[in-house]
Amino acid sequence: MTLSFERLANPWIARLTPYEPGRPIEEVAREFGIEDVASVVKLASNENALGPSPRAVAAMRRSAREMHRYPDGGAFYLRNALAERLNVPPACILPGNGSNELIELLAHVFLGPETAAVMAERAFVVYRLVAEASRARVIAVPMKDYTHDLDAMRAAITPDTRMVFVGNPNNPTGTMVDGPAIDRFMAGLPDNVIVCFDEAYIELVPPEIAPDTLAFVRKNRPVVVLRTFSKTYGLAGLRVGYAVAPEACVALLDRARQPFNVNAMAQAAALAALGDAEHLARTRRLVRGGLAYLEEEFDRMGLPFVPAVANFILVDVGDGRRVFRQLQERGVIVRPMDGYGLPSHVRVTVGTRAENQRFIEDLRKVLA
Ligand SMILES: Cc1ncc(COP(=O)(O)O)c(C=O)c1O
């Protein structure tokens, strides 16, 4: 008799649709027979085109000699540095193996059968995945102008809802809800839900328009703010993010995590990256300039796009899958969006100046 893994698996797991990540450079080079791997341009995972801070690289090198030791499971130095930076107690911070791990921990702690999670229809897909893996019901709320509709999301909260996820700025739409909208939403919130503001890209948003969600944490409101070193800090490969939440919430998440969830090299690099204000400023300049360039070129080509505030942009190219594939043949990787119900769009990450120009040139050829 042949063993049926499907039959033996938990049915709600067997039914999950796997996450489709941005394709790795080497994989695309192999598939399309591109010999010069270095010529492939990846604009598919909202990474920092400048790479990591040189200070983070130096810290990783130093820490390499200590890799026979287990990490500090409490991430003491990173936690303290973040606490000081964000003006919250260290007990309100929990580092994680990327913010993805923290999204998953939230589901372990707060979701399960007979609960529901509210999210936007075109929000970051991992919210749906973790909710489904926990057997929670997903309440997907349509967006308004590609933006979270917080009034509709509040109206969608049911008595069994435990979590509301708000990607802000949201991936893949690149849009953000502002402080006043968040204040209104929070004012009318029933007391059976926790709101997760996923701020993976918040450091790229001009400070004068970035909402102050940490104020809710300081006031002990039911809010979890997620941030990451993967995007603006250029450390996606290391896997390190963090949650900021009231102490009682962090204590619960802390129980559900692995004892050494953030590796020692990641802790050292994140700490060093936090101290590099210059790299952060360069990154912001690169992203602003790159977005402006891309928007101008899309206008010139008559391609509709969704005005963005993070380091990526959704553009309507007609047939997203075809363009995704033909760009890959030319060594440019973007992200198709049919999985998000946007078959005519692709999402492109802001790269270096040369990478952005290369993308536009190849896009023109593919659309000609
Ligand atoms: C909105 C959002 N949240 C979370 C993540 C996960 O980031 P990481 O696990 O690398 O911190 C991403 C990455 O694509 C994202 O776009």
Short mmCIF file of C-alpha atoms and ligand atoms in Angstrom, two decimals:
data_model
loop_
_atom_site.label_atom_id
_atom_site.label_comp_id
_atom_site.label_asym_id
_atom_site.label_seq_id
_atom_site.Cartn_x
_atom_site.Cartn_y
_atom_site.Cartn_z
CA MET A 1 0.00 0.00 0.00
CA THR A 2 1.37 3.42 -0.86
CA LEU A 3 1.44 5.94 1.91
CA SER A 4 -0.79 8.94 1.27
CA PHE A 5 0.72 11.99 2.91
CA GLU A 6 -2.26 14.06 1.75
CA ARG A 7 -4.69 11.67 3.46
CA LEU A 8 -2.75 11.75 6.71
CA ALA A 9 -2.16 15.51 6.75
CA ASN A 10 -4.36 17.96 8.57
CA PRO A 11 -6.86 18.85 5.81
CA TRP A 12 -6.67 22.60 6.46
CA ILE A 13 -2.92 22.44 5.85
CA ALA A 14 -3.21 20.33 2.69
CA ARG A 15 -5.62 22.95 1.30
CA LEU A 16 -3.23 25.90 1.75
CA THR A 17 -1.92 27.67 -1.36
CA PRO A 18 1.85 27.99 -0.99
CA TYR A 19 3.38 31.47 -0.89
CA GLU A 20 4.89 32.48 -4.24
CA PRO A 21 8.08 34.43 -3.48
CA GLY A 22 10.06 36.69 -5.81
CA ARG A 23 12.17 34.41 -8.00
CA PRO A 24 15.87 34.10 -7.07
CA ILE A 25 18.40 35.45 -9.59
CA GLU A 26 20.23 32.12 -10.02
CA GLU A 27 16.98 30.24 -10.63
CA VAL A 28 15.92 32.61 -13.43
CA ALA A 29 19.43 32.52 -14.95
CA ARG A 30 19.30 28.69 -14.97
CA GLU A 31 15.79 28.51 -16.44
CA PHE A 32 16.39 31.04 -19.22
CA GLY A 33 19.98 30.00 -19.97
CA ILE A 34 21.44 33.39 -19.00
CA GLU A 35 25.18 32.78 -18.62
CA ASP A 36 26.08 36.12 -17.09
CA VAL A 37 24.25 35.68 -13.77
CA ALA A 38 25.41 39.09 -12.57
CA SER A 39 23.50 40.74 -15.42
CA VAL A 40 20.15 39.58 -14.03
CA VAL A 41 18.24 42.38 -12.31
CA LYS A 42 15.91 41.40 -9.49
CA LEU A 43 13.19 43.92 -8.70
CA ALA A 44 10.81 41.39 -7.19
CA SER A 45 11.08 41.29 -3.40
CA ASN A 46 11.24 44.92 -2.25
CA GLU A 47 14.84 44.53 -1.14
CA ASN A 48 17.25 47.42 -0.63
CA ALA A 49 19.16 47.94 -3.90
CA LEU A 50 22.08 49.48 -1.97
CA GLY A 51 22.63 46.28 -0.01
CA PRO A 52 23.26 46.17 3.73
CA SER A 53 24.95 48.94 5.69
CA PRO A 54 28.77 48.51 5.64
CA ARG A 55 28.57 48.63 9.43
CA ALA A 56 26.24 45.64 9.41
CA VAL A 57 28.62 43.76 7.11
CA ALA A 58 31.53 44.45 9.47
CA ALA A 59 29.46 43.28 12.45
CA MET A 60 28.57 40.04 10.61
CA ARG A 61 32.26 39.40 9.88
CA ARG A 62 33.16 39.93 13.53
CA SER A 63 30.37 37.68 14.72
CA ALA A 64 31.31 34.86 12.29
CA ARG A 65 34.05 33.67 14.65
CA GLU A 66 31.50 33.10 17.41
CA MET A 67 29.10 30.92 15.42
CA HIS A 68 29.85 27.85 17.56
CA ARG A 69 27.87 29.57 20.36
CA TYR A 70 24.10 29.70 20.63
CA PRO A 71 22.65 33.18 20.24
CA ASP A 72 21.38 35.21 23.16
CA GLY A 73 17.79 33.95 23.09
CA GLY A 74 16.61 37.17 24.72
CA ALA A 75 18.42 39.36 22.13
CA PHE A 76 19.37 41.71 24.98
CA TYR A 77 21.39 44.31 23.09
CA LEU A 78 19.09 44.51 20.07
CA ARG A 79 16.00 44.73 22.23
CA ASN A 80 17.50 47.50 24.34
CA ALA A 81 18.71 49.48 21.36
CA LEU A 82 15.27 49.26 19.74
CA ALA A 83 13.57 50.23 23.02
CA GLU A 84 15.71 53.32 23.30
CA ARG A 85 15.18 54.26 19.67
CA LEU A 86 11.40 53.82 19.84
CA ASN A 87 10.90 55.15 23.35
CA VAL A 88 9.16 52.06 24.73
CA PRO A 89 10.32 49.65 27.49
CA PRO A 90 12.45 46.66 26.32
CA ALA A 91 9.67 44.36 27.58
CA CYS A 92 7.44 45.79 24.82
CA ILE A 93 9.76 44.47 22.08
CA LEU A 94 10.06 40.98 20.64
CA PRO A 95 12.63 40.33 17.88
CA GLY A 96 11.67 37.61 15.41
CA ASN A 97 13.02 35.58 12.49
CA GLY A 98 11.77 38.19 10.07
CA SER A 99 8.41 39.84 10.66
CA ASN A 100 6.89 36.79 8.97
CA GLU A 101 7.67 34.76 12.08
CA LEU A 102 5.90 37.35 14.22
CA ILE A 103 2.81 37.25 11.98
CA GLU A 104 2.80 33.50 12.48
CA LEU A 105 3.28 33.83 16.25
CA LEU A 106 0.29 36.17 16.41
CA ALA A 107 -1.79 33.47 14.75
CA HIS A 108 -0.51 30.81 17.17
CA VAL A 109 -1.40 32.95 20.13
CA PHE A 110 -4.65 34.60 19.10
CA LEU A 111 -6.23 32.60 16.26
CA GLY A 112 -7.74 29.14 16.03
CA PRO A 113 -10.96 27.34 15.10
CA GLU A 114 -14.04 29.42 15.90
CA THR A 115 -12.15 32.68 15.56
CA ALA A 116 -11.91 35.05 12.63
CA ALA A 117 -9.28 37.45 11.27
CA VAL A 118 -10.16 40.61 9.35
CA MET A 119 -7.83 41.76 6.56
CA ALA A 120 -8.03 43.65 3.29
CA GLU A 121 -8.64 41.70 0.10
CA ARG A 122 -5.31 42.76 -1.38
CA ALA A 123 -3.26 42.82 1.78
CA PHE A 124 0.05 40.99 2.20
CA VAL A 125 -0.92 37.35 1.59
CA VAL A 126 0.87 35.92 4.64
CA TYR A 127 -1.95 37.21 6.92
CA ARG A 128 -4.36 34.92 5.09
CA LEU A 129 -1.92 32.01 5.11
CA VAL A 130 -1.32 32.09 8.87
CA ALA A 131 -5.03 32.52 9.59
CA GLU A 132 -5.91 29.55 7.38
CA ALA A 133 -3.12 27.45 8.89
CA SER A 134 -4.69 28.18 12.29
CA ARG A 135 -8.15 27.24 11.02
CA ALA A 136 -9.44 30.77 11.64
CA ARG A 137 -12.08 32.19 9.30
CA VAL A 138 -10.72 34.87 6.97
CA ILE A 139 -12.86 37.97 6.54
CA ALA A 140 -11.43 39.72 3.47
CA VAL A 141 -12.63 43.30 3.04
CA PRO A 142 -12.52 45.06 -0.36
CA MET A 143 -10.11 47.96 -0.65
CA LYS A 144 -10.94 51.49 -1.74
CA ASP A 145 -8.59 52.93 -4.37
CA TYR A 146 -6.10 50.12 -3.63
CA THR A 147 -6.01 51.30 0.00
CA HIS A 148 -7.24 49.67 3.23
CA ASP A 149 -10.82 50.82 3.89
CA LEU A 150 -10.67 51.04 7.68
CA ASP A 151 -14.37 51.99 8.05
CA ALA A 152 -15.40 48.87 6.15
CA MET A 153 -12.86 46.78 8.07
CA ARG A 154 -14.24 47.95 11.39
CA ALA A 155 -17.78 47.19 10.20
CA ALA A 156 -16.61 43.68 9.24
CA ILE A 157 -15.43 42.81 12.76
CA THR A 158 -17.60 40.02 14.21
CA PRO A 159 -17.86 38.85 17.84
CA ASP A 160 -15.48 35.96 17.03
CA THR A 161 -12.86 38.23 15.38
CA ARG A 162 -9.59 38.22 17.28
CA MET A 163 -7.17 39.91 14.89
CA VAL A 164 -7.29 42.71 12.36
CA PHE A 165 -4.27 42.97 10.04
CA VAL A 166 -3.38 46.30 8.46
CA GLY A 167 -0.33 46.39 6.17
CA ASN A 168 0.79 49.99 6.34
CA PRO A 169 2.20 50.75 3.83
CA ASN A 170 0.58 47.72 2.27
CA ASN A 171 2.31 45.22 0.04
CA PRO A 172 1.56 44.80 -2.90
CA THR A 173 -0.45 48.01 -3.37
CA GLY A 174 2.16 50.42 -1.95
CA THR A 175 -0.54 52.56 -0.32
CA MET A 176 -0.89 53.77 3.26
CA VAL A 177 -3.69 54.77 5.62
CA ASP A 178 -2.93 57.97 7.50
CA GLY A 179 -2.91 58.87 11.20
CA PRO A 180 -6.38 60.48 11.36
CA ALA A 181 -7.98 57.42 9.67
CA ILE A 182 -6.20 55.14 12.15
CA ASP A 183 -7.33 57.30 15.11
CA ARG A 184 -10.97 57.04 13.96
CA PHE A 185 -10.62 53.30 13.49
CA MET A 186 -9.08 52.79 16.92
CA ALA A 187 -11.70 54.97 18.64
CA GLY A 188 -14.52 52.67 17.57
CA LEU A 189 -12.77 49.36 18.11
CA PRO A 190 -14.64 46.62 20.02
CA ASP A 191 -12.65 45.04 22.87
CA ASN A 192 -12.44 41.52 21.38
CA VAL A 193 -9.78 42.32 18.78
CA ILE A 194 -6.08 43.01 18.50
CA VAL A 195 -4.90 45.19 15.63
CA CYS A 196 -1.64 44.36 13.90
CA PHE A 197 -0.12 47.31 12.05
CA ASP A 198 2.47 45.72 9.79
CA GLU A 199 4.93 48.53 9.11
CA ALA A 200 7.57 46.68 7.11
CA TYR A 201 8.23 49.80 4.98
CA ILE A 202 7.53 52.59 7.45
CA GLU A 203 11.10 53.94 7.51
CA LEU A 204 10.69 54.87 3.83
CA VAL A 205 7.59 56.99 4.46
CA PRO A 206 8.32 60.70 4.96
CA PRO A 207 8.23 61.16 8.78
CA GLU A 208 5.70 64.00 8.54
CA ILE A 209 3.06 61.67 7.08
CA ALA A 210 3.93 58.45 8.94
CA PRO A 211 1.20 57.53 11.48
CA ASP A 212 2.33 57.22 15.12
CA THR A 213 1.04 53.74 15.95
CA LEU A 214 3.62 53.26 18.71
CA ALA A 215 1.58 55.79 20.72
CA PHE A 216 -1.12 53.09 21.03
CA VAL A 217 1.44 50.65 22.43
CA ARG A 218 2.59 53.24 24.99
CA LYS A 219 -1.06 53.68 26.02
CA ASN A 220 -1.45 49.93 26.44
CA ARG A 221 -4.03 49.66 23.67
CA PRO A 222 -4.53 46.27 21.88
CA VAL A 223 -2.04 47.00 19.11
CA VAL A 224 0.95 45.10 17.75
CA VAL A 225 3.31 47.02 15.47
CA LEU A 226 5.55 44.90 13.25
CA ARG A 227 8.74 46.14 11.65
CA THR A 228 11.64 44.51 9.87
CA PHE A 229 15.30 44.81 8.97
CA SER A 230 14.59 43.10 5.63
CA LYS A 231 13.59 46.11 3.57
CA THR A 232 14.98 49.56 4.41
CA TYR A 233 17.92 48.09 6.34
CA GLY A 234 18.86 45.70 3.54
CA LEU A 235 19.10 42.54 5.66
CA ALA A 236 16.41 40.33 4.11
CA GLY A 237 18.74 37.33 3.88
CA LEU A 238 19.41 37.34 7.62
CA ARG A 239 15.75 37.18 8.70
CA VAL A 240 15.23 39.68 11.49
CA GLY A 241 12.20 41.76 12.38
CA TYR A 242 10.48 42.81 15.59
CA ALA A 243 7.11 43.35 17.22
CA VAL A 244 6.30 46.30 19.46
CA ALA A 245 3.31 45.65 21.70
CA PRO A 246 2.10 46.06 25.27
CA GLU A 247 4.18 44.02 27.71
CA ALA A 248 1.42 41.47 28.40
CA CYS A 249 1.11 40.74 24.69
CA VAL A 250 4.87 40.36 24.19
CA ALA A 251 4.95 37.94 27.16
CA LEU A 252 2.41 35.72 25.37
CA LEU A 253 4.23 35.82 22.02
CA ASP A 254 7.45 35.06 23.87
CA ARG A 255 6.00 31.76 25.13
CA ALA A 256 5.11 30.58 21.64
CA ARG A 257 8.46 31.31 19.99
CA GLN A 258 11.48 29.07 19.48
CA PRO A 259 14.16 29.61 22.16
CA PHE A 260 16.75 30.90 19.66
CA ASN A 261 14.48 32.39 17.02
CA VAL A 262 16.87 35.18 15.96
CA ASN A 263 20.35 33.99 15.05
CA ALA A 264 23.44 35.61 16.52
CA MET A 265 24.71 37.09 13.26
CA ALA A 266 21.33 38.66 12.60
CA GLN A 267 21.28 40.24 16.06
CA ALA A 268 24.77 41.71 15.57
CA ALA A 269 24.00 43.02 12.08
CA ALA A 270 20.65 44.52 13.02
CA LEU A 271 22.20 46.34 15.96
CA ALA A 272 24.93 47.79 13.74
CA ALA A 273 22.44 48.71 11.01
CA LEU A 274 20.35 50.66 13.51
CA GLY A 275 23.34 52.89 14.16
CA ASP A 276 23.93 53.78 10.49
CA ALA A 277 21.85 56.89 9.87
CA GLU A 278 23.79 57.70 6.72
CA HIS A 279 22.91 54.44 5.02
CA LEU A 280 19.27 55.01 5.92
CA ALA A 281 19.37 58.51 4.41
CA ARG A 282 20.99 57.19 1.20
CA THR A 283 18.35 54.48 0.98
CA ARG A 284 15.53 57.01 1.32
CA ARG A 285 17.03 59.24 -1.37
CA LEU A 286 17.47 56.29 -3.73
CA VAL A 287 13.88 55.16 -3.25
CA ARG A 288 12.31 58.63 -3.64
CA GLY A 289 14.34 59.35 -6.76
CA GLY A 290 13.64 55.91 -8.21
CA LEU A 291 9.89 56.13 -7.62
CA ALA A 292 9.75 59.56 -9.25
CA TYR A 293 11.65 58.22 -12.27
CA LEU A 294 9.42 55.15 -12.63
CA GLU A 295 6.21 57.18 -12.29
CA GLU A 296 7.41 59.63 -14.92
CA GLU A 297 8.27 56.82 -17.33
CA PHE A 298 4.95 55.06 -16.76
CA ASP A 299 3.17 58.34 -17.51
CA ARG A 300 5.18 58.67 -20.70
CA MET A 301 4.23 55.15 -21.75
CA GLY A 302 0.59 55.75 -20.81
CA LEU A 303 0.62 52.96 -18.21
CA PRO A 304 -1.70 53.43 -15.23
CA PHE A 305 0.01 52.92 -11.84
CA VAL A 306 -0.92 53.13 -8.17
CA PRO A 307 0.92 56.07 -6.53
CA ALA A 308 3.21 54.48 -3.95
CA VAL A 309 4.84 55.49 -0.66
CA ALA A 310 7.19 52.51 -0.14
CA ASN A 311 9.99 51.08 -2.35
CA PHE A 312 7.79 49.33 -4.93
CA ILE A 313 5.01 50.21 -7.30
CA LEU A 314 2.06 48.46 -8.98
CA VAL A 315 1.79 49.17 -12.68
CA ASP A 316 -0.89 48.08 -15.13
CA VAL A 317 0.86 46.47 -18.12
CA GLY A 318 -2.15 44.75 -19.67
CA ASP A 319 -1.15 41.09 -19.27
CA GLY A 320 0.92 40.77 -16.09
CA ARG A 321 1.95 37.10 -16.52
CA ARG A 322 3.13 37.63 -20.08
CA VAL A 323 5.17 40.69 -19.17
CA PHE A 324 6.58 38.90 -16.10
CA ARG A 325 7.72 36.02 -18.31
CA GLN A 326 9.10 38.10 -21.18
CA LEU A 327 11.00 40.37 -18.79
CA GLN A 328 12.60 37.26 -17.27
CA GLU A 329 13.76 36.15 -20.72
CA ARG A 330 15.61 39.48 -20.80
CA GLY A 331 17.01 38.97 -17.32
CA VAL A 332 14.69 41.27 -15.37
CA ILE A 333 12.62 39.82 -12.52
CA VAL A 334 9.44 41.55 -11.33
CA ARG A 335 6.42 40.10 -9.57
CA PRO A 336 3.19 38.99 -11.27
CA MET A 337 0.04 39.99 -9.42
CA ASP A 338 -2.66 37.57 -10.58
CA GLY A 339 -2.44 35.84 -7.19
CA TYR A 340 -3.74 39.10 -5.72
CA GLY A 341 -6.58 39.33 -8.25
CA LEU A 342 -4.66 41.87 -10.34
CA PRO A 343 -3.90 39.94 -13.57
CA SER A 344 -3.05 43.05 -15.57
CA HIS A 345 -0.50 44.39 -13.08
CA VAL A 346 3.07 43.66 -12.14
CA ARG A 347 4.79 44.94 -9.01
CA VAL A 348 8.26 46.35 -9.43
CA THR A 349 10.73 47.20 -6.68
CA VAL A 350 12.74 50.41 -6.94
CA GLY A 351 16.32 49.46 -7.79
CA THR A 352 19.46 51.44 -8.45
CA ARG A 353 19.30 54.07 -11.16
CA ALA A 354 20.85 51.67 -13.68
CA GLU A 355 18.47 48.86 -12.70
CA ASN A 356 15.41 51.11 -13.03
CA GLN A 357 16.56 52.27 -16.47
CA ARG A 358 17.19 48.69 -17.57
CA PHE A 359 13.70 47.69 -16.43
CA ILE A 360 12.08 50.56 -18.33
CA GLU A 361 14.06 49.81 -21.50
CA ASP A 362 13.10 46.15 -21.39
CA LEU A 363 9.50 46.92 -20.51
CA ARG A 364 9.25 49.17 -23.57
CA LYS A 365 10.56 46.36 -25.76
CA VAL A 366 8.24 43.77 -24.25
CA LEU A 367 5.21 46.04 -24.72
CA ALA A 368 6.18 47.17 -28.24
C1 LIG B 1 3.97 44.02 4.36
C2 LIG B 1 5.01 42.99 4.67
N1 LIG B 1 5.05 42.44 5.87
C3 LIG B 1 5.97 41.52 6.19
C4 LIG B 1 6.89 41.08 5.28
C5 LIG B 1 7.85 40.01 5.69
O1 LIG B 1 9.11 40.52 5.87
P1 LIG B 1 10.25 39.77 6.68
O2 LIG B 1 9.70 38.48 7.16
O3 LIG B 1 11.37 39.64 5.76
O4 LIG B 1 10.53 40.70 7.84
C6 LIG B 1 6.88 41.60 3.99
C7 LIG B 1 7.83 41.10 2.98
O5 LIG B 1 7.58 41.03 1.83
C8 LIG B 1 5.93 42.58 3.69
O6 LIG B 1 5.87 43.11 2.46
#
